[in-house]
GROMACS .gro file of C-alpha atoms in nm:
model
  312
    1UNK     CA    1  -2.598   2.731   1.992
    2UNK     CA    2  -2.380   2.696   1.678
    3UNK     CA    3  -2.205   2.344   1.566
    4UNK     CA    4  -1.824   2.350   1.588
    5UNK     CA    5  -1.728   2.262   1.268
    6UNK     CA    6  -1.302   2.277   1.371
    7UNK     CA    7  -1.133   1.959   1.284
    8UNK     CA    8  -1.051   1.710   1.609
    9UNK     CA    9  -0.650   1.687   1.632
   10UNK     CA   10  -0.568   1.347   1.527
   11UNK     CA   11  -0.519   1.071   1.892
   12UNK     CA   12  -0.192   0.950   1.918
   13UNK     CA   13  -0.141   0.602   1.810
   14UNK     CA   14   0.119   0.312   1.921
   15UNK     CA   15   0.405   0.303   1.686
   16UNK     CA   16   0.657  -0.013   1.747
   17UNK     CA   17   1.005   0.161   1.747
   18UNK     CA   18   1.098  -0.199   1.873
   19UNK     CA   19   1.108  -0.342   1.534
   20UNK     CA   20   1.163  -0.001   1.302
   21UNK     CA   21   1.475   0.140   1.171
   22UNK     CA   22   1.457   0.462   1.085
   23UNK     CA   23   1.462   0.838   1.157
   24UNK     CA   24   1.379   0.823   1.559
   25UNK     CA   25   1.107   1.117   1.576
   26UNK     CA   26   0.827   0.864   1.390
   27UNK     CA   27   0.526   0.923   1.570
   28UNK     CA   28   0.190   0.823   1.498
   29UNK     CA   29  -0.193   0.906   1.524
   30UNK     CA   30  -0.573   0.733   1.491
   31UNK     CA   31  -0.746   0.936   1.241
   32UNK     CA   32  -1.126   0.862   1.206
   33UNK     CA   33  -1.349   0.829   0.830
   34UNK     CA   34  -1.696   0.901   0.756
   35UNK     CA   35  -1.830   0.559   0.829
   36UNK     CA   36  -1.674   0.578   1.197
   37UNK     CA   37  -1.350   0.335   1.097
   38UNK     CA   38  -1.051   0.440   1.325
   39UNK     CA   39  -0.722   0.415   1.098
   40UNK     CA   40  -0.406   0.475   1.193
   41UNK     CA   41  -0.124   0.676   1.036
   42UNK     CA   42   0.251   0.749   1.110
   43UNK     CA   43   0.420   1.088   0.984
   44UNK     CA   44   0.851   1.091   0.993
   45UNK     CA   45   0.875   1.503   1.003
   46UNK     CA   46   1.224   1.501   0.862
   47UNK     CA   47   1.227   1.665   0.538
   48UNK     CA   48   1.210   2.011   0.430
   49UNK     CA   49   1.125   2.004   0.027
   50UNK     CA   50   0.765   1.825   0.108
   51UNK     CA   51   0.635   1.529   0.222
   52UNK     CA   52   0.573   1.154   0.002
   53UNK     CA   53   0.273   1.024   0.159
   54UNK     CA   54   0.345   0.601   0.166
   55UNK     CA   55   0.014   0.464   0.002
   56UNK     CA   56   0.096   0.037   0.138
   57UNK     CA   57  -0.020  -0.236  -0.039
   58UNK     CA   58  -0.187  -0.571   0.140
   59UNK     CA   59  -0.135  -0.692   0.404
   60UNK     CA   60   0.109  -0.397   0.515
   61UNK     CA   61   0.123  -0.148   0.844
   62UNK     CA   62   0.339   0.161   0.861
   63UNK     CA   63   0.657   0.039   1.043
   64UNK     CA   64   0.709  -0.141   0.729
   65UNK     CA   65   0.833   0.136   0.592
   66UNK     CA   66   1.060   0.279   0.849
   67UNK     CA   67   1.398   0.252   0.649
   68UNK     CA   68   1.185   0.409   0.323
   69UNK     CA   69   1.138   0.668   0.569
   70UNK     CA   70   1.537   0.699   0.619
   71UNK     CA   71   1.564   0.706   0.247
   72UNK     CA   72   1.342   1.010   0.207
   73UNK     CA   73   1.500   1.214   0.536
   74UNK     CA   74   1.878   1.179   0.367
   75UNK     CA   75   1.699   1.324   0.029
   76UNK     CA   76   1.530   1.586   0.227
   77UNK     CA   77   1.142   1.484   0.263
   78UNK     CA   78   0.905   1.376   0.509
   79UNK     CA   79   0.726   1.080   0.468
   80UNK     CA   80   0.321   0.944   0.591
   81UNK     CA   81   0.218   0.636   0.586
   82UNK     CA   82  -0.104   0.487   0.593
   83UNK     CA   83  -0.240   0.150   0.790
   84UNK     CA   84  -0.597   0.105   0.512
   85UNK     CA   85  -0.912  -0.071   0.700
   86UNK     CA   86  -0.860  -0.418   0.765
   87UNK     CA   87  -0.514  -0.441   0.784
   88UNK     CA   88  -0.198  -0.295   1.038
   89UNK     CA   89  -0.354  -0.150   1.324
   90UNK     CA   90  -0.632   0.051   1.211
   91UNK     CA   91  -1.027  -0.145   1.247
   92UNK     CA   92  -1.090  -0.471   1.114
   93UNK     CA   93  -1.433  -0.544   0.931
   94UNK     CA   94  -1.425  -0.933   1.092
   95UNK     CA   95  -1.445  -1.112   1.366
   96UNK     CA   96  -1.148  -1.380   1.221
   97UNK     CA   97  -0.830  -1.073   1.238
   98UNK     CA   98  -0.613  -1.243   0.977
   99UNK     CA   99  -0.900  -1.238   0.663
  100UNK     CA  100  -0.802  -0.961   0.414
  101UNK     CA  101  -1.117  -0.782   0.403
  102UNK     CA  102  -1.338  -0.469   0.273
  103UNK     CA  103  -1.687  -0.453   0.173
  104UNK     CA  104  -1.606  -0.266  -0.120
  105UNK     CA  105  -1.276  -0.074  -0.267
  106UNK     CA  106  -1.406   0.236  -0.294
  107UNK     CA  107  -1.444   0.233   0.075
  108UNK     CA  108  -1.055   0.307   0.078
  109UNK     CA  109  -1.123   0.635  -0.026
  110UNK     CA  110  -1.324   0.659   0.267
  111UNK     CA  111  -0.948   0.639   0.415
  112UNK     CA  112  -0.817   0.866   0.169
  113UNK     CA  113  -1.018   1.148   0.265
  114UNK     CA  114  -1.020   1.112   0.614
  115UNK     CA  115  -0.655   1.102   0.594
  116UNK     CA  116  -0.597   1.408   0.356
  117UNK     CA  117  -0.828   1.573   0.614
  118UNK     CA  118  -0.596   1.450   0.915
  119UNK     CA  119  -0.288   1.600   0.700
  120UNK     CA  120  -0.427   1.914   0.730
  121UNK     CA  121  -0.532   1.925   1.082
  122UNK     CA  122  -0.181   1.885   1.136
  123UNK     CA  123  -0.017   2.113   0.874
  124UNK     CA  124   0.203   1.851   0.714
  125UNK     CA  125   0.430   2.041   0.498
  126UNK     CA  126   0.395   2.079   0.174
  127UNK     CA  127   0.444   2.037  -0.155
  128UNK     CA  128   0.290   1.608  -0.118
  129UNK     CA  129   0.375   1.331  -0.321
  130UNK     CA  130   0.267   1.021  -0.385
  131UNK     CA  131   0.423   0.720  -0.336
  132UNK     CA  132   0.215   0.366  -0.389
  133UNK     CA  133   0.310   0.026  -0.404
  134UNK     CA  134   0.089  -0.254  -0.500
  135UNK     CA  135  -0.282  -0.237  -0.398
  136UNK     CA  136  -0.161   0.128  -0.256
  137UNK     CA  137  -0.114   0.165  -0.696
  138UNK     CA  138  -0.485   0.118  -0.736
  139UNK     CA  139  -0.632   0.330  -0.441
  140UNK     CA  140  -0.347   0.546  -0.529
  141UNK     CA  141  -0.469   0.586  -0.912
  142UNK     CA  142  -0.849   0.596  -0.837
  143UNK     CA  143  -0.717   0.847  -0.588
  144UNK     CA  144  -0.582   1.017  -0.891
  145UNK     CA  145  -0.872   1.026  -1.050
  146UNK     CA  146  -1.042   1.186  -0.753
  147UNK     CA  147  -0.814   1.500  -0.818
  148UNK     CA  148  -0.581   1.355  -0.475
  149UNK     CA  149  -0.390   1.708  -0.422
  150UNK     CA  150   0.023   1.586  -0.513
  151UNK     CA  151   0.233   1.697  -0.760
  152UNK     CA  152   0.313   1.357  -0.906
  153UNK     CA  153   0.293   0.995  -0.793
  154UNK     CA  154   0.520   0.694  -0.810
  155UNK     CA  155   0.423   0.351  -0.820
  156UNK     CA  156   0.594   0.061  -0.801
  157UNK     CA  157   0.461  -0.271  -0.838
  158UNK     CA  158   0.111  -0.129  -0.880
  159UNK     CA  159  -0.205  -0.394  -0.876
  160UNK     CA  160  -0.352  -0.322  -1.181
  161UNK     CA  161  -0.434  -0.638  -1.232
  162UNK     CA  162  -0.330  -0.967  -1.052
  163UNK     CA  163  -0.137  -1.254  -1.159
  164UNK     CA  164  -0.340  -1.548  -1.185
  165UNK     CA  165  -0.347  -1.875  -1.397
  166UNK     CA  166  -0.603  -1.912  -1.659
  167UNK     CA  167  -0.760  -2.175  -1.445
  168UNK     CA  168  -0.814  -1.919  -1.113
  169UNK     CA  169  -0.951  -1.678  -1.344
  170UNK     CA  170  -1.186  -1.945  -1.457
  171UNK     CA  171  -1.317  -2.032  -1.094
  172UNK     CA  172  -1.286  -1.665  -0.997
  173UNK     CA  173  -1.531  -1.553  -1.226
  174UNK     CA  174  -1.788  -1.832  -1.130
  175UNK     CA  175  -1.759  -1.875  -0.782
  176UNK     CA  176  -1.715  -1.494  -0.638
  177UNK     CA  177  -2.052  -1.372  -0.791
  178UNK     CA  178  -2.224  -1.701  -0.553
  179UNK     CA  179  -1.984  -1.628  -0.233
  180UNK     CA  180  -2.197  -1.375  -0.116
  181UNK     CA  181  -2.547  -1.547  -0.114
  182UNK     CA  182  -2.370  -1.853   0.004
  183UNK     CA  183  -2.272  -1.636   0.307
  184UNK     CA  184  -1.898  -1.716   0.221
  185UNK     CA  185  -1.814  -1.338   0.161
  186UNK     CA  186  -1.621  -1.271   0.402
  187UNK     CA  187  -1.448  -1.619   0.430
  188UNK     CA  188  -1.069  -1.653   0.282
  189UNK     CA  189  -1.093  -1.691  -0.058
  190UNK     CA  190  -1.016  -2.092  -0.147
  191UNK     CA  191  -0.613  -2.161  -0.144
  192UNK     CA  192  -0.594  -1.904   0.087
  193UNK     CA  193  -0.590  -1.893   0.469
  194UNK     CA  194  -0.473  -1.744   0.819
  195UNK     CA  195  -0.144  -1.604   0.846
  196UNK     CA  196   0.141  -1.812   0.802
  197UNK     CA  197   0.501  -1.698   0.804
  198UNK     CA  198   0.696  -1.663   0.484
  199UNK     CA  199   1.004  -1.897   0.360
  200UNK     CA  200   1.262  -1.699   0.215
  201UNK     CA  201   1.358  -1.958   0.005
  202UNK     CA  202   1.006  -1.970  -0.254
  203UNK     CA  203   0.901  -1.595  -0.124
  204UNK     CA  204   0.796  -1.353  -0.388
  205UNK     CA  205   0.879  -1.039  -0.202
  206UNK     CA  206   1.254  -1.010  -0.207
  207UNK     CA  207   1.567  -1.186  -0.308
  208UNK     CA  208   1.776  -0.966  -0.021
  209UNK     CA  209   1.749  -1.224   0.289
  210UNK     CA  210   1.839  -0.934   0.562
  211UNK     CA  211   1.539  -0.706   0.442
  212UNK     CA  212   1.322  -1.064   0.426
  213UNK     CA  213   1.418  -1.091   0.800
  214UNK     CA  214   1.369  -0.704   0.926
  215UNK     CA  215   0.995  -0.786   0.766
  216UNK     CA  216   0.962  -1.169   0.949
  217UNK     CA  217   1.061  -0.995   1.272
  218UNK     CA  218   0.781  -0.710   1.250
  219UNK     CA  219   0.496  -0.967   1.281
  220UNK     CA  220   0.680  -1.198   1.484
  221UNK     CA  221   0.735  -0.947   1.735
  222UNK     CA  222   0.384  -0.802   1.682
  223UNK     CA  223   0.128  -1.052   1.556
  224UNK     CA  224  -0.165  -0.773   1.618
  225UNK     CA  225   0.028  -0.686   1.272
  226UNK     CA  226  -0.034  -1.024   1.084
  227UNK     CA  227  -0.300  -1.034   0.800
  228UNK     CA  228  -0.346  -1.390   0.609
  229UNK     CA  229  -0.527  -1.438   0.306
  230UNK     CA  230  -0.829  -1.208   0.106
  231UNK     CA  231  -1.133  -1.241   0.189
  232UNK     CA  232  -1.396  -1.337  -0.116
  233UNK     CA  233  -1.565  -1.051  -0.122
  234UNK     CA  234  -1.224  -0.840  -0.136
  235UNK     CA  235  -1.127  -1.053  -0.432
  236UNK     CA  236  -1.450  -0.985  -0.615
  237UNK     CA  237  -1.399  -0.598  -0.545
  238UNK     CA  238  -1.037  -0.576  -0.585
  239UNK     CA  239  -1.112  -0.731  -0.975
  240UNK     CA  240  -1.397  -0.543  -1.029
  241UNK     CA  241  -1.210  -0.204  -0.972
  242UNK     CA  242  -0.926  -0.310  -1.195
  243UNK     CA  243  -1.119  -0.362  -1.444
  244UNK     CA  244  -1.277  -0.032  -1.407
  245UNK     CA  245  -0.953   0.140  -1.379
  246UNK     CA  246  -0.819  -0.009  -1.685
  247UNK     CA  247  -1.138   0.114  -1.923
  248UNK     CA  248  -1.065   0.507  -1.754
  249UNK     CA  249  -0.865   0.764  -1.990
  250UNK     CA  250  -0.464   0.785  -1.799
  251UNK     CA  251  -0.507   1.079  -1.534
  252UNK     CA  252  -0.342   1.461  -1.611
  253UNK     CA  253  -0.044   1.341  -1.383
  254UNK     CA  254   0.312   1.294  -1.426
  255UNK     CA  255   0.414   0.960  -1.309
  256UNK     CA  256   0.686   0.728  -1.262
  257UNK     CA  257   0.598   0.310  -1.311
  258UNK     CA  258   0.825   0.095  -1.154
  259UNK     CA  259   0.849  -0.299  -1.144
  260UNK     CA  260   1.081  -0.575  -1.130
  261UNK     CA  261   1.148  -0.840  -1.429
  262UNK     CA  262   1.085  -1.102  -1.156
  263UNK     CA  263   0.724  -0.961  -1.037
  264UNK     CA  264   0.484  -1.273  -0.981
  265UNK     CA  265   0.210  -1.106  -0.762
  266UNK     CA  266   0.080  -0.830  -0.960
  267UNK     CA  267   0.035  -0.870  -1.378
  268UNK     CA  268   0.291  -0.691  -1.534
  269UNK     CA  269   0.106  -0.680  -1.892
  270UNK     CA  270  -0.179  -0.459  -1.711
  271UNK     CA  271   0.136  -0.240  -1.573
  272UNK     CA  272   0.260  -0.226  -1.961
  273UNK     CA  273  -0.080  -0.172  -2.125
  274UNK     CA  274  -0.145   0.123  -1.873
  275UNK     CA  275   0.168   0.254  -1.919
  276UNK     CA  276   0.171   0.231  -2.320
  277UNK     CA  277   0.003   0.532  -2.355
  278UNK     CA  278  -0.019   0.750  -2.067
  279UNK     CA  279   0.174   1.070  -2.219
  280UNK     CA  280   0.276   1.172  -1.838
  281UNK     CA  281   0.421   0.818  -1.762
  282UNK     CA  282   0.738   0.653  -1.776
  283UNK     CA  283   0.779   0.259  -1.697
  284UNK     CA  284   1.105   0.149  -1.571
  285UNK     CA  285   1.191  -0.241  -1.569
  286UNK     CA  286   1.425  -0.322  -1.266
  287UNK     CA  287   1.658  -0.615  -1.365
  288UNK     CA  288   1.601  -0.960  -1.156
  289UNK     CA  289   1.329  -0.738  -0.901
  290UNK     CA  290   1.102  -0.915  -0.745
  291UNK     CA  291   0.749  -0.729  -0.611
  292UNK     CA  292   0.917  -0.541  -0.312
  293UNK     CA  293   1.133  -0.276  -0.524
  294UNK     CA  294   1.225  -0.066  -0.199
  295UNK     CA  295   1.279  -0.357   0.028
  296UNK     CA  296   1.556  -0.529  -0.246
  297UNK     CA  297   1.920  -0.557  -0.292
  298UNK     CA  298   2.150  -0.270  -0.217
  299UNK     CA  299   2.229  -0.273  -0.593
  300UNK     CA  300   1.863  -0.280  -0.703
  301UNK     CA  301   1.790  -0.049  -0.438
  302UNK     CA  302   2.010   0.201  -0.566
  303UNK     CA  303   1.854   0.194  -0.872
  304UNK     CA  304   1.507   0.254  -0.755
  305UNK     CA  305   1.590   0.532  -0.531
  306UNK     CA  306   1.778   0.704  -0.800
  307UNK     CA  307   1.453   0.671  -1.014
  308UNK     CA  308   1.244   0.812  -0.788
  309UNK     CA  309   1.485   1.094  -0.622
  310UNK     CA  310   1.553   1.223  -0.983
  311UNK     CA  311   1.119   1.165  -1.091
  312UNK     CA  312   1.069   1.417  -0.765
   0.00000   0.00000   0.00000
């Protein structure tokens, strides 16, 4: 008897129209990677000039990006959007839910794959973009590098590198190499911790208080959502492959760099040394931005989305 080699149809998945705000045919589906992690993705079919698949950074789940999604339809695309291992409510590595954890980071192109296999299983139209903000920017440019099938990627607020004092770098580079043998890998790395909710008033997300409360209510209403602080051994790998990525050549892809004057998550002189010299690139500087460039001021957002809706 031969092996059936057709692709499964992607499960449905739950999908919390409850606390998202956006085109109301979102649906969503478990898709399943090589090392048997079930991940889940949502697809808004709106658009007919392609599809911008949503690449999240940490700590985020698809109905985060509902009202992105609303964006997009009015411009004429479709949007995807991915919920990565460990995080949203695709399989957790750890028996404590709110540690930020993978083994390694190039298990998130375990993810890619498995998605870009799910998008075609279900004929999601194309031309594809790419659309990637924060740790989405570095599995989005190692994706990249992996010769990801889109026409051209935006980032904004990529992590290609993260902002920490001279001191943490200190410790970092002492203490992750011994977390492991102590058996501390997949502990919270030290100043971190379980999930605890935001204060808009020292948050480095967003100065727009309404989109700081559509966020708050998501895990509020849905604490399966929550994630807290890294894990150790994410840490480790997370610098590790930024440190890679910054040694590789810039990829043969056009690509639009986008961050905010008032980033303080991700290190905006790794942004500006990548983007010095990659011939395909542009950087754009958003005026008093902080990391969440789509989730700002109406003002700020307008700028963005002009950015990007030209860039495509």
């Amino acid at each position: 008897m031969g092996v059936d080699n057709t692709p499964m149809s992607p499960i449905p998945a739950p999908f919390y129209t409850d606390v998202a705000d956006g085109p109301p045919d979102a649906t969503a589906f478990w898709v399943t990677t090589d090392d048997n992690v079930r991940l889940r993705m949502g697809i808004w079919p709106e658009g007919v000039n392609g599809t911008v698949l949503l690449f999240p950074g940490r700590t985020e789940y698809i109905e985060k990006y509902d009202r992105v999604a609303t964006d997009l339809a009015a411009a004429g695309y479709s949007m995807v959007a991915f919920d990565w291992r460990g995080q949203g409510l695709s399989d957790r590595a750890v028996q404590e839910h709110d540690v930020g954890h993978v083994d390694n980071f190039a298990d998130y192109q375990r993810d890619v794959v498995a998605f870009i296999k799910a998008l075609d299983t279900l004929n999601i139209k194309r031309p594809w973009y790419m659309l990637a903000h924060s740790m989405g920017g570095a599995i989005g440019l190692r994706a990249l590098y992996n010769h990801f099938p889109v026409v051209s990627a935006v980032f904004t607020g990529p992590m290609w590198g993260i902002r920490m004092s001279p001191l943490g770098k200190m410790v970092a580079k002492i203490f992750l190499p011994l977390a492991g043998p102590l058996g501390l890998g997949t502990s919270f790395v030290p100043t971190t911790g379980p999930y605890r909710p935001m204060v808009f008033d020292n948050n480095l997300l967003t100065a727009d208080r309404e989109q700081f409360d559509y966020m708050m209510r998501q895990v509020e209403n849905h604490p399966g959502l929550r994630l807290g602080g890294p894990s150790n051994k994410w840490l480790k790998s997370a610098l590790a492959e930024m440190a890679l990525l910054m040694a590789m050549p810039d990829p043969d892809s056009s690509a639009l760099v986008m961050v905010g004057t008032q980033e303080e998550v991700v290190d905006q002189d790794a942004i500006k040394t990548r983007m010095s010299h990659w011939a395909q690139g542009r950087l754009v500087h958003v005026e008093g931005a902080r990391h969440e460039l789509l989730m700002e001021s109406p003002a700020q957002r307008r700028i963005v989305w002009d950015e990007i809706l030209n860039f495509l």
